[in-house]
mmCIF file of C-alpha atoms in Angstrom:
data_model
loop_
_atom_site.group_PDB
_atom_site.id
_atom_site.type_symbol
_atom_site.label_atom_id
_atom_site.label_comp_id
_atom_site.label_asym_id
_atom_site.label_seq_id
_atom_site.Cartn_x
_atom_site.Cartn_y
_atom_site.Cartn_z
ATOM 1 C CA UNK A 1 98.246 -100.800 20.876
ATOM 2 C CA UNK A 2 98.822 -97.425 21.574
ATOM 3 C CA UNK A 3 98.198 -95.656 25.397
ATOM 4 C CA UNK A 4 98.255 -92.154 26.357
ATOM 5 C CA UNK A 5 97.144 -88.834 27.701
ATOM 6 C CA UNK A 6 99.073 -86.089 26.502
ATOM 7 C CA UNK A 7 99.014 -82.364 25.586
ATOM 8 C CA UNK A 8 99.218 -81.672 22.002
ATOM 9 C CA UNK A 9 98.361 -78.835 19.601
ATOM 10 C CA UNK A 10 95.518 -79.128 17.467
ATOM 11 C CA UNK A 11 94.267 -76.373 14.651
ATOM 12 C CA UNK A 12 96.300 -74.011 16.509
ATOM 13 C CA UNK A 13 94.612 -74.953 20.218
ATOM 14 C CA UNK A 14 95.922 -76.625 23.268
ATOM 15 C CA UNK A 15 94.012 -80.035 23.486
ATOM 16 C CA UNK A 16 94.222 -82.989 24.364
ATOM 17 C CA UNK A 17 95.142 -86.318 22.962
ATOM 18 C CA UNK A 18 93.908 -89.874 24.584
ATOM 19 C CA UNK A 19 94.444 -93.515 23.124
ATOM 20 C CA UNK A 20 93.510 -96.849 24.859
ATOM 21 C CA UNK A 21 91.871 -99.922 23.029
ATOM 22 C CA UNK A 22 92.330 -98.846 19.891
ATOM 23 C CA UNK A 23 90.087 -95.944 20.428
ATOM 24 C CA UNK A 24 91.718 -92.516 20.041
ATOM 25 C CA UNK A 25 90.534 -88.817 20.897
ATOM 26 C CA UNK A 26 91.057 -85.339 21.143
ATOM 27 C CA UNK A 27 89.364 -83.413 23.566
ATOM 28 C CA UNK A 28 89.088 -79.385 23.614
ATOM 29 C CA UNK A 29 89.298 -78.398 26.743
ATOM 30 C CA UNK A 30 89.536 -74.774 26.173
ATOM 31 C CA UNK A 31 86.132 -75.339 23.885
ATOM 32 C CA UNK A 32 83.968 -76.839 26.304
ATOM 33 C CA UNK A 33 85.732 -79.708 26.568
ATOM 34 C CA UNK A 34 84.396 -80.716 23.648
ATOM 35 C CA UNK A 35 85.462 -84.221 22.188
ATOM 36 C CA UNK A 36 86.263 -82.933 18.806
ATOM 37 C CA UNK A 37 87.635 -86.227 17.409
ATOM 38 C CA UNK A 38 86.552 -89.769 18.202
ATOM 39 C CA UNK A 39 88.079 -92.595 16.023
ATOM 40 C CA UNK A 40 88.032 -96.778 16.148
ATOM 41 C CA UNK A 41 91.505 -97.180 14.215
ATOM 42 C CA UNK A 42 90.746 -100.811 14.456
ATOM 43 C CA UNK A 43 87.720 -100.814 12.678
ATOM 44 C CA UNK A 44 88.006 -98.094 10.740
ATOM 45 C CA UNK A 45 85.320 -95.436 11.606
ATOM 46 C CA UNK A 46 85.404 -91.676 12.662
ATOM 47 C CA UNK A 47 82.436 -91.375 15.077
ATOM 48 C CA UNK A 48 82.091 -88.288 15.995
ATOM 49 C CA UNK A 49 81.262 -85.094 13.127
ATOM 50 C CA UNK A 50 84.840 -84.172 11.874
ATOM 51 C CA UNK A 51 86.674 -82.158 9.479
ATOM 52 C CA UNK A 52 90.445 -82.040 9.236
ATOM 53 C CA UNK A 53 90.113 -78.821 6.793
ATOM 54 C CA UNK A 54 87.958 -77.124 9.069
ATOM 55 C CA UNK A 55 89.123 -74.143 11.414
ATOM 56 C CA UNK A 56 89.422 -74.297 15.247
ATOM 57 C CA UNK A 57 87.535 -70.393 14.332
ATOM 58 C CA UNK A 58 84.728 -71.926 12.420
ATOM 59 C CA UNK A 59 84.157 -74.615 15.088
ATOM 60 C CA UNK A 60 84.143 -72.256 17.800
ATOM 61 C CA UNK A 61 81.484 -70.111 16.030
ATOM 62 C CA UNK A 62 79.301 -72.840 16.059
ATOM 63 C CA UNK A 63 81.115 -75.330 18.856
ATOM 64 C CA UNK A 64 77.142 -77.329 18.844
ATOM 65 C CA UNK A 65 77.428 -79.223 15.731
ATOM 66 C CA UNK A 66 81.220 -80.652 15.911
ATOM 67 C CA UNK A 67 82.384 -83.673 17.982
ATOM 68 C CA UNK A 68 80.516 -83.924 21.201
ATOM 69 C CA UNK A 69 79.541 -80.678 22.905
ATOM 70 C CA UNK A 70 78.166 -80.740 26.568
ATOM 71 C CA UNK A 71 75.247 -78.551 26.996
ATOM 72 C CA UNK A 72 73.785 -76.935 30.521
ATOM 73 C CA UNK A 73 70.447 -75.789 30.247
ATOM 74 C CA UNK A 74 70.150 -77.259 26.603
ATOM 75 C CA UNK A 75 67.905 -76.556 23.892
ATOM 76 C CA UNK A 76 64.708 -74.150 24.266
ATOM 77 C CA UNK A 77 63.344 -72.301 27.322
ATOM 78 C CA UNK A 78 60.412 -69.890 25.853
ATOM 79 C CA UNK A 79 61.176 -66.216 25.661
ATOM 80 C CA UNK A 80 64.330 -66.849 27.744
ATOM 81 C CA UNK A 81 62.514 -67.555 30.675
ATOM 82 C CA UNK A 82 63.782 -69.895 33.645
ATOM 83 C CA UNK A 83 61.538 -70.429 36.300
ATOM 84 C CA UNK A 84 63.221 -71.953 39.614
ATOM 85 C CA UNK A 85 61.337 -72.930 43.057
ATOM 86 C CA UNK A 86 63.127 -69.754 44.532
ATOM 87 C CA UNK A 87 63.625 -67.876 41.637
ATOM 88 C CA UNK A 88 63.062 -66.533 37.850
ATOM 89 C CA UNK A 89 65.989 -65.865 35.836
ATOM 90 C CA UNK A 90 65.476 -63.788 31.962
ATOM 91 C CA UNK A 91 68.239 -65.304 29.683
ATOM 92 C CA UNK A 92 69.233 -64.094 26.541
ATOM 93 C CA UNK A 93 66.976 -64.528 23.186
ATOM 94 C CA UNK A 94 69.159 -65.958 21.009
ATOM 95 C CA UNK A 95 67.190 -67.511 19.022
ATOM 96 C CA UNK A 96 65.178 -64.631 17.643
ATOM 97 C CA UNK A 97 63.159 -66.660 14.618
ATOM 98 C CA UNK A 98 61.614 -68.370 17.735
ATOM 99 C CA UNK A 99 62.003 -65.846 20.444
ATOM 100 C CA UNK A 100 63.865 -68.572 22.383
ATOM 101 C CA UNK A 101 67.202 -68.886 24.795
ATOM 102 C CA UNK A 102 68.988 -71.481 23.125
ATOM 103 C CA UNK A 103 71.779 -74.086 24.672
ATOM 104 C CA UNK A 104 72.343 -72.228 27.624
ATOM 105 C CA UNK A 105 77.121 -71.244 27.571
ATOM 106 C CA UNK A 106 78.842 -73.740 28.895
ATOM 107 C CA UNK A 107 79.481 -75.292 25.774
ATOM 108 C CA UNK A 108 81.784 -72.179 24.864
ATOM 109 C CA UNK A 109 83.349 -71.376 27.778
ATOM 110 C CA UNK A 110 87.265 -72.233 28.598
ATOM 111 C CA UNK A 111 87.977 -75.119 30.669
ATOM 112 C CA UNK A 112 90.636 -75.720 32.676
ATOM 113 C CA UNK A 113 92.687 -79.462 32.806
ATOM 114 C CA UNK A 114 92.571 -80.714 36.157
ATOM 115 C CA UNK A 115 93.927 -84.146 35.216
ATOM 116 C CA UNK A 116 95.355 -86.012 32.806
ATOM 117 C CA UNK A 117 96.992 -89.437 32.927
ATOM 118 C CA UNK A 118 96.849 -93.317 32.031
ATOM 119 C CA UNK A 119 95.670 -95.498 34.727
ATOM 120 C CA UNK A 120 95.918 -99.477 33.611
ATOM 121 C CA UNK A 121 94.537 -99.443 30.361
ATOM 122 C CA UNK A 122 92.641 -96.483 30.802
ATOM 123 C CA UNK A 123 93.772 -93.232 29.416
ATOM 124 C CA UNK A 124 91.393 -90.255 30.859
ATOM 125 C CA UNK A 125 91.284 -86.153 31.181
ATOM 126 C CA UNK A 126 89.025 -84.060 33.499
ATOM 127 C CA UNK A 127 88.254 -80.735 32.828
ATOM 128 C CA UNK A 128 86.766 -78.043 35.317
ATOM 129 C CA UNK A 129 84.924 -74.893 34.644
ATOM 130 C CA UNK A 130 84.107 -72.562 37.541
ATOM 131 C CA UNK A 131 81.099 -70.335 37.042
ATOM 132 C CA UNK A 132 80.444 -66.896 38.898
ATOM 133 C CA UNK A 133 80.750 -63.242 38.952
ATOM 134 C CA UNK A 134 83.603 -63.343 36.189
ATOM 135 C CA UNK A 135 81.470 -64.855 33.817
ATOM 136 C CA UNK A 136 79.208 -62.060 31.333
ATOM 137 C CA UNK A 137 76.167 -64.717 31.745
ATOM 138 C CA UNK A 138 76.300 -64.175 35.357
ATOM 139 C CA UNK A 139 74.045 -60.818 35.053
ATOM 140 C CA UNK A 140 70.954 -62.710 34.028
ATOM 141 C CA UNK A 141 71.726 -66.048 35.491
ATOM 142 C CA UNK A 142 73.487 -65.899 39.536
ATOM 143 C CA UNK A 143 74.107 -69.513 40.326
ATOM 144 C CA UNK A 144 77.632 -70.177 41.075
ATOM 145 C CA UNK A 145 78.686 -73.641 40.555
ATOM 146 C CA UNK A 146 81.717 -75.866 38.959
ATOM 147 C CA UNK A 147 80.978 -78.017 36.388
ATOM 148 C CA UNK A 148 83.713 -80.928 35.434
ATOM 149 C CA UNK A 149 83.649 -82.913 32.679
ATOM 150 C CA UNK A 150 85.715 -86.319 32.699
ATOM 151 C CA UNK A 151 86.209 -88.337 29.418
ATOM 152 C CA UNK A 152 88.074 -91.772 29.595
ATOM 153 C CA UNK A 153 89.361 -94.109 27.183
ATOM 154 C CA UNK A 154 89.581 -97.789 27.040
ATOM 155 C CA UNK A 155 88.343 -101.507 25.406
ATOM 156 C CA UNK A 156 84.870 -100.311 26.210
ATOM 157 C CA UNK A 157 85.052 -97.569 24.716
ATOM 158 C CA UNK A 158 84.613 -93.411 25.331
ATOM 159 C CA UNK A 159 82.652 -92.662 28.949
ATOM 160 C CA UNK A 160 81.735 -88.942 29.383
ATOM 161 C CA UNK A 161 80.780 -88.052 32.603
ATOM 162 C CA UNK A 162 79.740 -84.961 33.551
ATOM 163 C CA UNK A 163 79.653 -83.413 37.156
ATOM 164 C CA UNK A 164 77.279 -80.547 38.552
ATOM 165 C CA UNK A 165 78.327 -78.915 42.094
ATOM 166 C CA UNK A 166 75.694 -76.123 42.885
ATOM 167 C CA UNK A 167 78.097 -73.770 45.133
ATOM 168 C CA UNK A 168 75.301 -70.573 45.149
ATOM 169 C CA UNK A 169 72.763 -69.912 48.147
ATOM 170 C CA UNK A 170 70.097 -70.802 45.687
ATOM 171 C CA UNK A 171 68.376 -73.573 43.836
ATOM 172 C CA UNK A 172 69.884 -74.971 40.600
ATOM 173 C CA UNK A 173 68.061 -75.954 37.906
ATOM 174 C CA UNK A 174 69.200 -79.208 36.052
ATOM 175 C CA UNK A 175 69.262 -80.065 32.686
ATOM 176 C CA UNK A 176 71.802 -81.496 31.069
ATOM 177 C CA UNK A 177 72.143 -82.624 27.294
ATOM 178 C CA UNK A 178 75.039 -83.830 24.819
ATOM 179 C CA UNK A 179 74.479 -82.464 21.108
ATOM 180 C CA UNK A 180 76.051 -85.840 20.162
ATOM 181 C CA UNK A 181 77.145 -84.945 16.307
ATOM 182 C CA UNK A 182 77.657 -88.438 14.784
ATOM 183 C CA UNK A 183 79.647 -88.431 11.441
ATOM 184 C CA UNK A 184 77.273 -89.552 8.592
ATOM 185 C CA UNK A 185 79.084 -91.989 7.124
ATOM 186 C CA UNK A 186 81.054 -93.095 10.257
ATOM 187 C CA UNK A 187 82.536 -96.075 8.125
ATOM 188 C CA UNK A 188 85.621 -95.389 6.452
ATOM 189 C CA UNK A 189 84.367 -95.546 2.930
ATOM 190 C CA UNK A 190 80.906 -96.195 3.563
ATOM 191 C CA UNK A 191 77.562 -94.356 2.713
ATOM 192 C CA UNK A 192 75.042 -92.258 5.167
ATOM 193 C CA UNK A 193 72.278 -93.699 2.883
ATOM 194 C CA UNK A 194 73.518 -97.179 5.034
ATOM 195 C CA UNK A 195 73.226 -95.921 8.082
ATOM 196 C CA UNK A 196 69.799 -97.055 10.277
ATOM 197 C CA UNK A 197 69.297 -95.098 13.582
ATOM 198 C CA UNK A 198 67.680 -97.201 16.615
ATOM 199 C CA UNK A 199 66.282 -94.929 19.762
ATOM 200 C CA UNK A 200 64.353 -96.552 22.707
ATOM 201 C CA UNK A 201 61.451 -94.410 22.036
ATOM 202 C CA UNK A 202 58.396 -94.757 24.593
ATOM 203 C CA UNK A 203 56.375 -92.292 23.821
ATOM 204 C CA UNK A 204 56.464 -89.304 21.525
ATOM 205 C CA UNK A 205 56.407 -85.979 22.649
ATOM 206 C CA UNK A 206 54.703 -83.096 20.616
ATOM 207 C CA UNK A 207 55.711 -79.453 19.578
ATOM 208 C CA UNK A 208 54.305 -76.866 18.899
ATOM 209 C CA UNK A 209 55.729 -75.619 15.065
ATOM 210 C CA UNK A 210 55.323 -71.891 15.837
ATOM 211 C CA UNK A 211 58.353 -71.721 18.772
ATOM 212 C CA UNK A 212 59.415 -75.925 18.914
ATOM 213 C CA UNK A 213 58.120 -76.274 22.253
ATOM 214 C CA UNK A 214 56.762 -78.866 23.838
ATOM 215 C CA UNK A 215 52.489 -78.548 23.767
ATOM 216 C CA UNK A 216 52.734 -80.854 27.145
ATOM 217 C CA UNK A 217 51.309 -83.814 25.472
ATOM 218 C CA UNK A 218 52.595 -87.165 24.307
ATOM 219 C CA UNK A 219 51.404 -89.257 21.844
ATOM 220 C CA UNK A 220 51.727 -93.194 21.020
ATOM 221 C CA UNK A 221 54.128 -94.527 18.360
ATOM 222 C CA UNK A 222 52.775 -94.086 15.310
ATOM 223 C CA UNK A 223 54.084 -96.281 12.189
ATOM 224 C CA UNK A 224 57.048 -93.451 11.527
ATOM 225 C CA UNK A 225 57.874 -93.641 15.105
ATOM 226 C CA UNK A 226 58.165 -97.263 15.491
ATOM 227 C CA UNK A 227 60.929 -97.382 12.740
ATOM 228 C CA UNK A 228 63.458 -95.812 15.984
ATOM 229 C CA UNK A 229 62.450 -98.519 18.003
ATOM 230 C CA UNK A 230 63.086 -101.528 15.490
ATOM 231 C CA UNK A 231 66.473 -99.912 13.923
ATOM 232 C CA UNK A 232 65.048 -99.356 10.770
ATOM 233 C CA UNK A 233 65.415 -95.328 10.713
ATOM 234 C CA UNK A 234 66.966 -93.809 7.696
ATOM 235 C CA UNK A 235 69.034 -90.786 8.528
ATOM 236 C CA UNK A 236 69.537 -89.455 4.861
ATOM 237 C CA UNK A 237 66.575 -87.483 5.182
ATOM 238 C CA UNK A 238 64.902 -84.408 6.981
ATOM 239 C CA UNK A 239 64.560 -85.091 10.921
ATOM 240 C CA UNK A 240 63.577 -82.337 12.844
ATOM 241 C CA UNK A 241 63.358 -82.325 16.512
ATOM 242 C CA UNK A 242 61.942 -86.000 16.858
ATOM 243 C CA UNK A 243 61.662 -86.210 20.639
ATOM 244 C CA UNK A 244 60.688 -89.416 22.968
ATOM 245 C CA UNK A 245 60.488 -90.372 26.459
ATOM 246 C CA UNK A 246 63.489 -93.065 26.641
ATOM 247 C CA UNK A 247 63.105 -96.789 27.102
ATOM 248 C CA UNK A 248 65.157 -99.583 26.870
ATOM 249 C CA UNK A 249 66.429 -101.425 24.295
ATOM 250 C CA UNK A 250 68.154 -104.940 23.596
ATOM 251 C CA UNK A 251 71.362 -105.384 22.681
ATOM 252 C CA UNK A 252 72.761 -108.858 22.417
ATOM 253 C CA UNK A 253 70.010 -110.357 24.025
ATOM 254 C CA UNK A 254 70.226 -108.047 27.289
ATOM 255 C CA UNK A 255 68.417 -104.929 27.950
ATOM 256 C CA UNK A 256 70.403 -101.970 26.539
ATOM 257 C CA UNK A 257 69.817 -97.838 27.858
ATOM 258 C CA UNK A 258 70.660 -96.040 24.395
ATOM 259 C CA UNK A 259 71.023 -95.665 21.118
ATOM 260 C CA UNK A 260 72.369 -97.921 18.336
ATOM 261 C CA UNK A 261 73.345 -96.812 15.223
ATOM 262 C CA UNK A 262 74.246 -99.664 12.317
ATOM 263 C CA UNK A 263 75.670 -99.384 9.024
ATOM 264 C CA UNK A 264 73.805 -101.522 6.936
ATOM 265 C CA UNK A 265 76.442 -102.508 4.541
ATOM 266 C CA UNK A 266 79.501 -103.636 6.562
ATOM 267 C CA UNK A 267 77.320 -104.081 9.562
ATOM 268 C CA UNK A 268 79.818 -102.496 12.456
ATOM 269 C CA UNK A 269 77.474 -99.975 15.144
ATOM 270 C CA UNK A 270 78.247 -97.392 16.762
ATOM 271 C CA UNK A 271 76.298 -97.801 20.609
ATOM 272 C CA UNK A 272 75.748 -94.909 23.078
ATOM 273 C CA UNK A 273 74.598 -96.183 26.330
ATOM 274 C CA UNK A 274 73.261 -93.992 28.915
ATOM 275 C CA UNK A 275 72.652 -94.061 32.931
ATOM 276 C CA UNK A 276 69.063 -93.484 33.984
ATOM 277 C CA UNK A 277 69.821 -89.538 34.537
ATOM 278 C CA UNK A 278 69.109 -89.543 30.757
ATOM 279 C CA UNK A 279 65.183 -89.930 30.198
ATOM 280 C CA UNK A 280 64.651 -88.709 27.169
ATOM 281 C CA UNK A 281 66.019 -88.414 23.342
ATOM 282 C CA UNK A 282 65.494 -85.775 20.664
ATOM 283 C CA UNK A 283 66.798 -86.221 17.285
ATOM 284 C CA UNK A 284 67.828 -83.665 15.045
ATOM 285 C CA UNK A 285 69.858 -83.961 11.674
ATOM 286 C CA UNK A 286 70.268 -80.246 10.345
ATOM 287 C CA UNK A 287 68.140 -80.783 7.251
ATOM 288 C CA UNK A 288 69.479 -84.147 6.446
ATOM 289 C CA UNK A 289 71.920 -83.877 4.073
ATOM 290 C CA UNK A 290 74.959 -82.422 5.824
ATOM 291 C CA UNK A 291 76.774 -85.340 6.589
ATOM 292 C CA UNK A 292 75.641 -85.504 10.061
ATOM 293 C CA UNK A 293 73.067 -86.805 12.593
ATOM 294 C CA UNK A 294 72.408 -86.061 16.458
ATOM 295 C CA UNK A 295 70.989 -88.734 18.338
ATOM 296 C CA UNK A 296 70.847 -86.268 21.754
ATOM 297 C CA UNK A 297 70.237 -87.870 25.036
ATOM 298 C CA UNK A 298 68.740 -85.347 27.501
ATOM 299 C CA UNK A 299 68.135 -85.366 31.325
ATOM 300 C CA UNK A 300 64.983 -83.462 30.636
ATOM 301 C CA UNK A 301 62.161 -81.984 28.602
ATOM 302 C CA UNK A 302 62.754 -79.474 26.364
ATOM 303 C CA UNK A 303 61.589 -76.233 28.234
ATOM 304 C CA UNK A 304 61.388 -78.279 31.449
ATOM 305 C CA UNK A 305 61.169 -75.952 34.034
ATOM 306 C CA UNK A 306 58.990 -74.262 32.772
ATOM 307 C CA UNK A 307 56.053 -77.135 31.919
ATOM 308 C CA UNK A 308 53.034 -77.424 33.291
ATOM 309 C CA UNK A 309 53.283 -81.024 34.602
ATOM 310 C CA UNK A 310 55.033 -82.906 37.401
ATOM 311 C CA UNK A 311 58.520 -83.693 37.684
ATOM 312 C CA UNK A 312 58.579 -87.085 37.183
ATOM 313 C CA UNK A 313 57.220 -86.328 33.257
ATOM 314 C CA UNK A 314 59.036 -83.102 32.721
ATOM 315 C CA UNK A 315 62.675 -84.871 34.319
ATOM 316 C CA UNK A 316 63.622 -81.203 35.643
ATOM 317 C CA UNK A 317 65.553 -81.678 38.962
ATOM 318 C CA UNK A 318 66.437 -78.851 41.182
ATOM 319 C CA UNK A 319 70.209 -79.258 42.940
ATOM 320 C CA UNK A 320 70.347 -78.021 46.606
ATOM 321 C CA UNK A 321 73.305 -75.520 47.540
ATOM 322 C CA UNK A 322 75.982 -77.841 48.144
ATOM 323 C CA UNK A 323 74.691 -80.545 46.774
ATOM 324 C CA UNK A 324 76.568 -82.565 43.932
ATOM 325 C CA UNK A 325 75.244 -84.045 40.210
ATOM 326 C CA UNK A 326 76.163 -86.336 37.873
ATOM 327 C CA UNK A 327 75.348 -88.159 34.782
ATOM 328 C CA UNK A 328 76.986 -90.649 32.913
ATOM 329 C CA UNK A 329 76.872 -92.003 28.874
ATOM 330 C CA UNK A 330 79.477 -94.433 26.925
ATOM 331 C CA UNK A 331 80.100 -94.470 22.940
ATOM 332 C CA UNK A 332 81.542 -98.124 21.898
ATOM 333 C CA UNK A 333 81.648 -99.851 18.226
ATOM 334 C CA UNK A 334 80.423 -103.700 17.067
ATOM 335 C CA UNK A 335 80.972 -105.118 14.029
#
């Protein structure tokens, strides 16, 4: 079975390459250290959304919806605003059809590889980004701070962990999302009509449909949302912006912290367990029908800091200067 960490070139980019367990991955470092390929050779399945035809250019124009992208200060904050204990920051409307900011930069920003190497039977790179006064976001948004990203290979699987370090005078807001892009089919030779999504849905939170915000109210499982929690969820149709409070699940008779995604026909799962930093999960599919699904664990609400409502509901955490933050998920197969 097949072990390394090593450089390579990859649609004309500098990545790099990791095997251990039978897993393999390739990890763009200078792309956000995006996880742009993630494939069980044993079982046959490519997890994550890829495209062998498609340009490192096109990717990069739209680095969200390939592979695994990390987000900091993910999804929508309403007219770009960012309200802090110490502070309020304008960021850019990007998404003008909503007037929203939209996935915050880090996601598109250069990385640099920090390490690389196999330890046992553990193959692993961490990246590092270091964010100030060199950085064009820096006008509307003046936190310094490094963020590192460290994905590892093994026989359990792909572990992302990613690492805040708020190195500014001021308060830093936390969020923290993955716009997990699972390939629909992720069987070799299998169908997306197959595939049943299962999300530890608590309670469902509601948007508004004029900007998809959260109104600040949640709702009980109705009969559509219960189909998450029993595994039943088809993902060959329209899903826009379903978003819960996270629970727990079970998974081989013991409580499981994610989501589980089954093909019905050959009956191997892809599994994406989560630490408690992750409270909640929004799931989005891009229409449906483009070959694609994201199951997205998130640290907090949607527009968090600036909700009406306590902490403990909203999840938004505030990192001191100096102070250190980090979250932790895991992708694995059954079957």
């Amino acid at each position: 079975m097949e072990l390394y960490a090593r450089k390579a070139i990859h649609k004309g980019a500098e990545v790099v390459e990791l095997a251990a367990g039978g897993y393999y991955a390739i990890v763009a470092h200078g792309l956000g250290s995006n996880v742009l390929r993630f494939r069980d050779n044993k079982r046959g399945m490519e997890i994550f959304r890829y495209n062998g035809s498609v340009s490192m250019g096109e990717i990069m124009n739209a680095p969200e919806i390939w592979g695994l992208p990390t987000l900091y200060l993910p999804n929508r904050f309403e007219s770009g605003l960012l309200r802090t204990s110490d502070a309020l920051y304008r960021l850019p409307v990007n998404e003008e059809r909503f007037g929203n900011h939209l996935h915050g930069f880090i996601q598109k920003r250069a990385y640099t590889v920090k390490d690389m190497a196999v330890k046992g039977k553990t193959a692993y790179v961490e990246n590092e980004y270091v964010y100030d006064e060199k950085d064009f976001f820096y006008n509307c948004f003046p936190v310094k701070f490094t963020v590192r990203i460290k994905i590892e290979l093994s026989d359990k699987g792909l572990t992302h962990t990613v690492t805040l370090i708020n190195q500014s005078d001021k308060m830093m807001p936390v969020s923290i999302a993955t716009h997990t892009t699972i390939n629909a089919p992720f069987v070799d030779g299998g169908l997306q009509e197959n595939i049943r999504l299962q999300v530890p849905a608590e309670e469902h939170i509601l948007f508004n449909k004029s900007k998809w915000l959260p109104t600040g109210k949640r709702a009980k499982l109705s009969d559509y949302d219960k189909q998450y929690v029993s595994g039943t969820c088809p993902v060959l149709k329209d899903i826009c912006n379903d978003m819960y409070s996270g629970g727990t699940l079970t998974l081989d008779g013991k409580p499981f912290h994610g989501t589980i995604m089954t093909d019905t026909d050959s009956g191997k799962k892809i599994c994406n367990e989560v630490d408690d930093k992750y409270k909640f999960w929004i799931v989005w599919n891009h229409n449906g029908f483009m070959n694609y699904f994201c199951p997205e664990p998130m640290t907090a609400q949607v527009n968090a800091p600036n909700l009406d409502m306590p902490a403990e509901q909203s999840g938004y955490e505030e990192l001191a200067p100096g102070k250190t933050y980090t979250a932790t998920q895991r992708f694995f197969t059954m079957g």
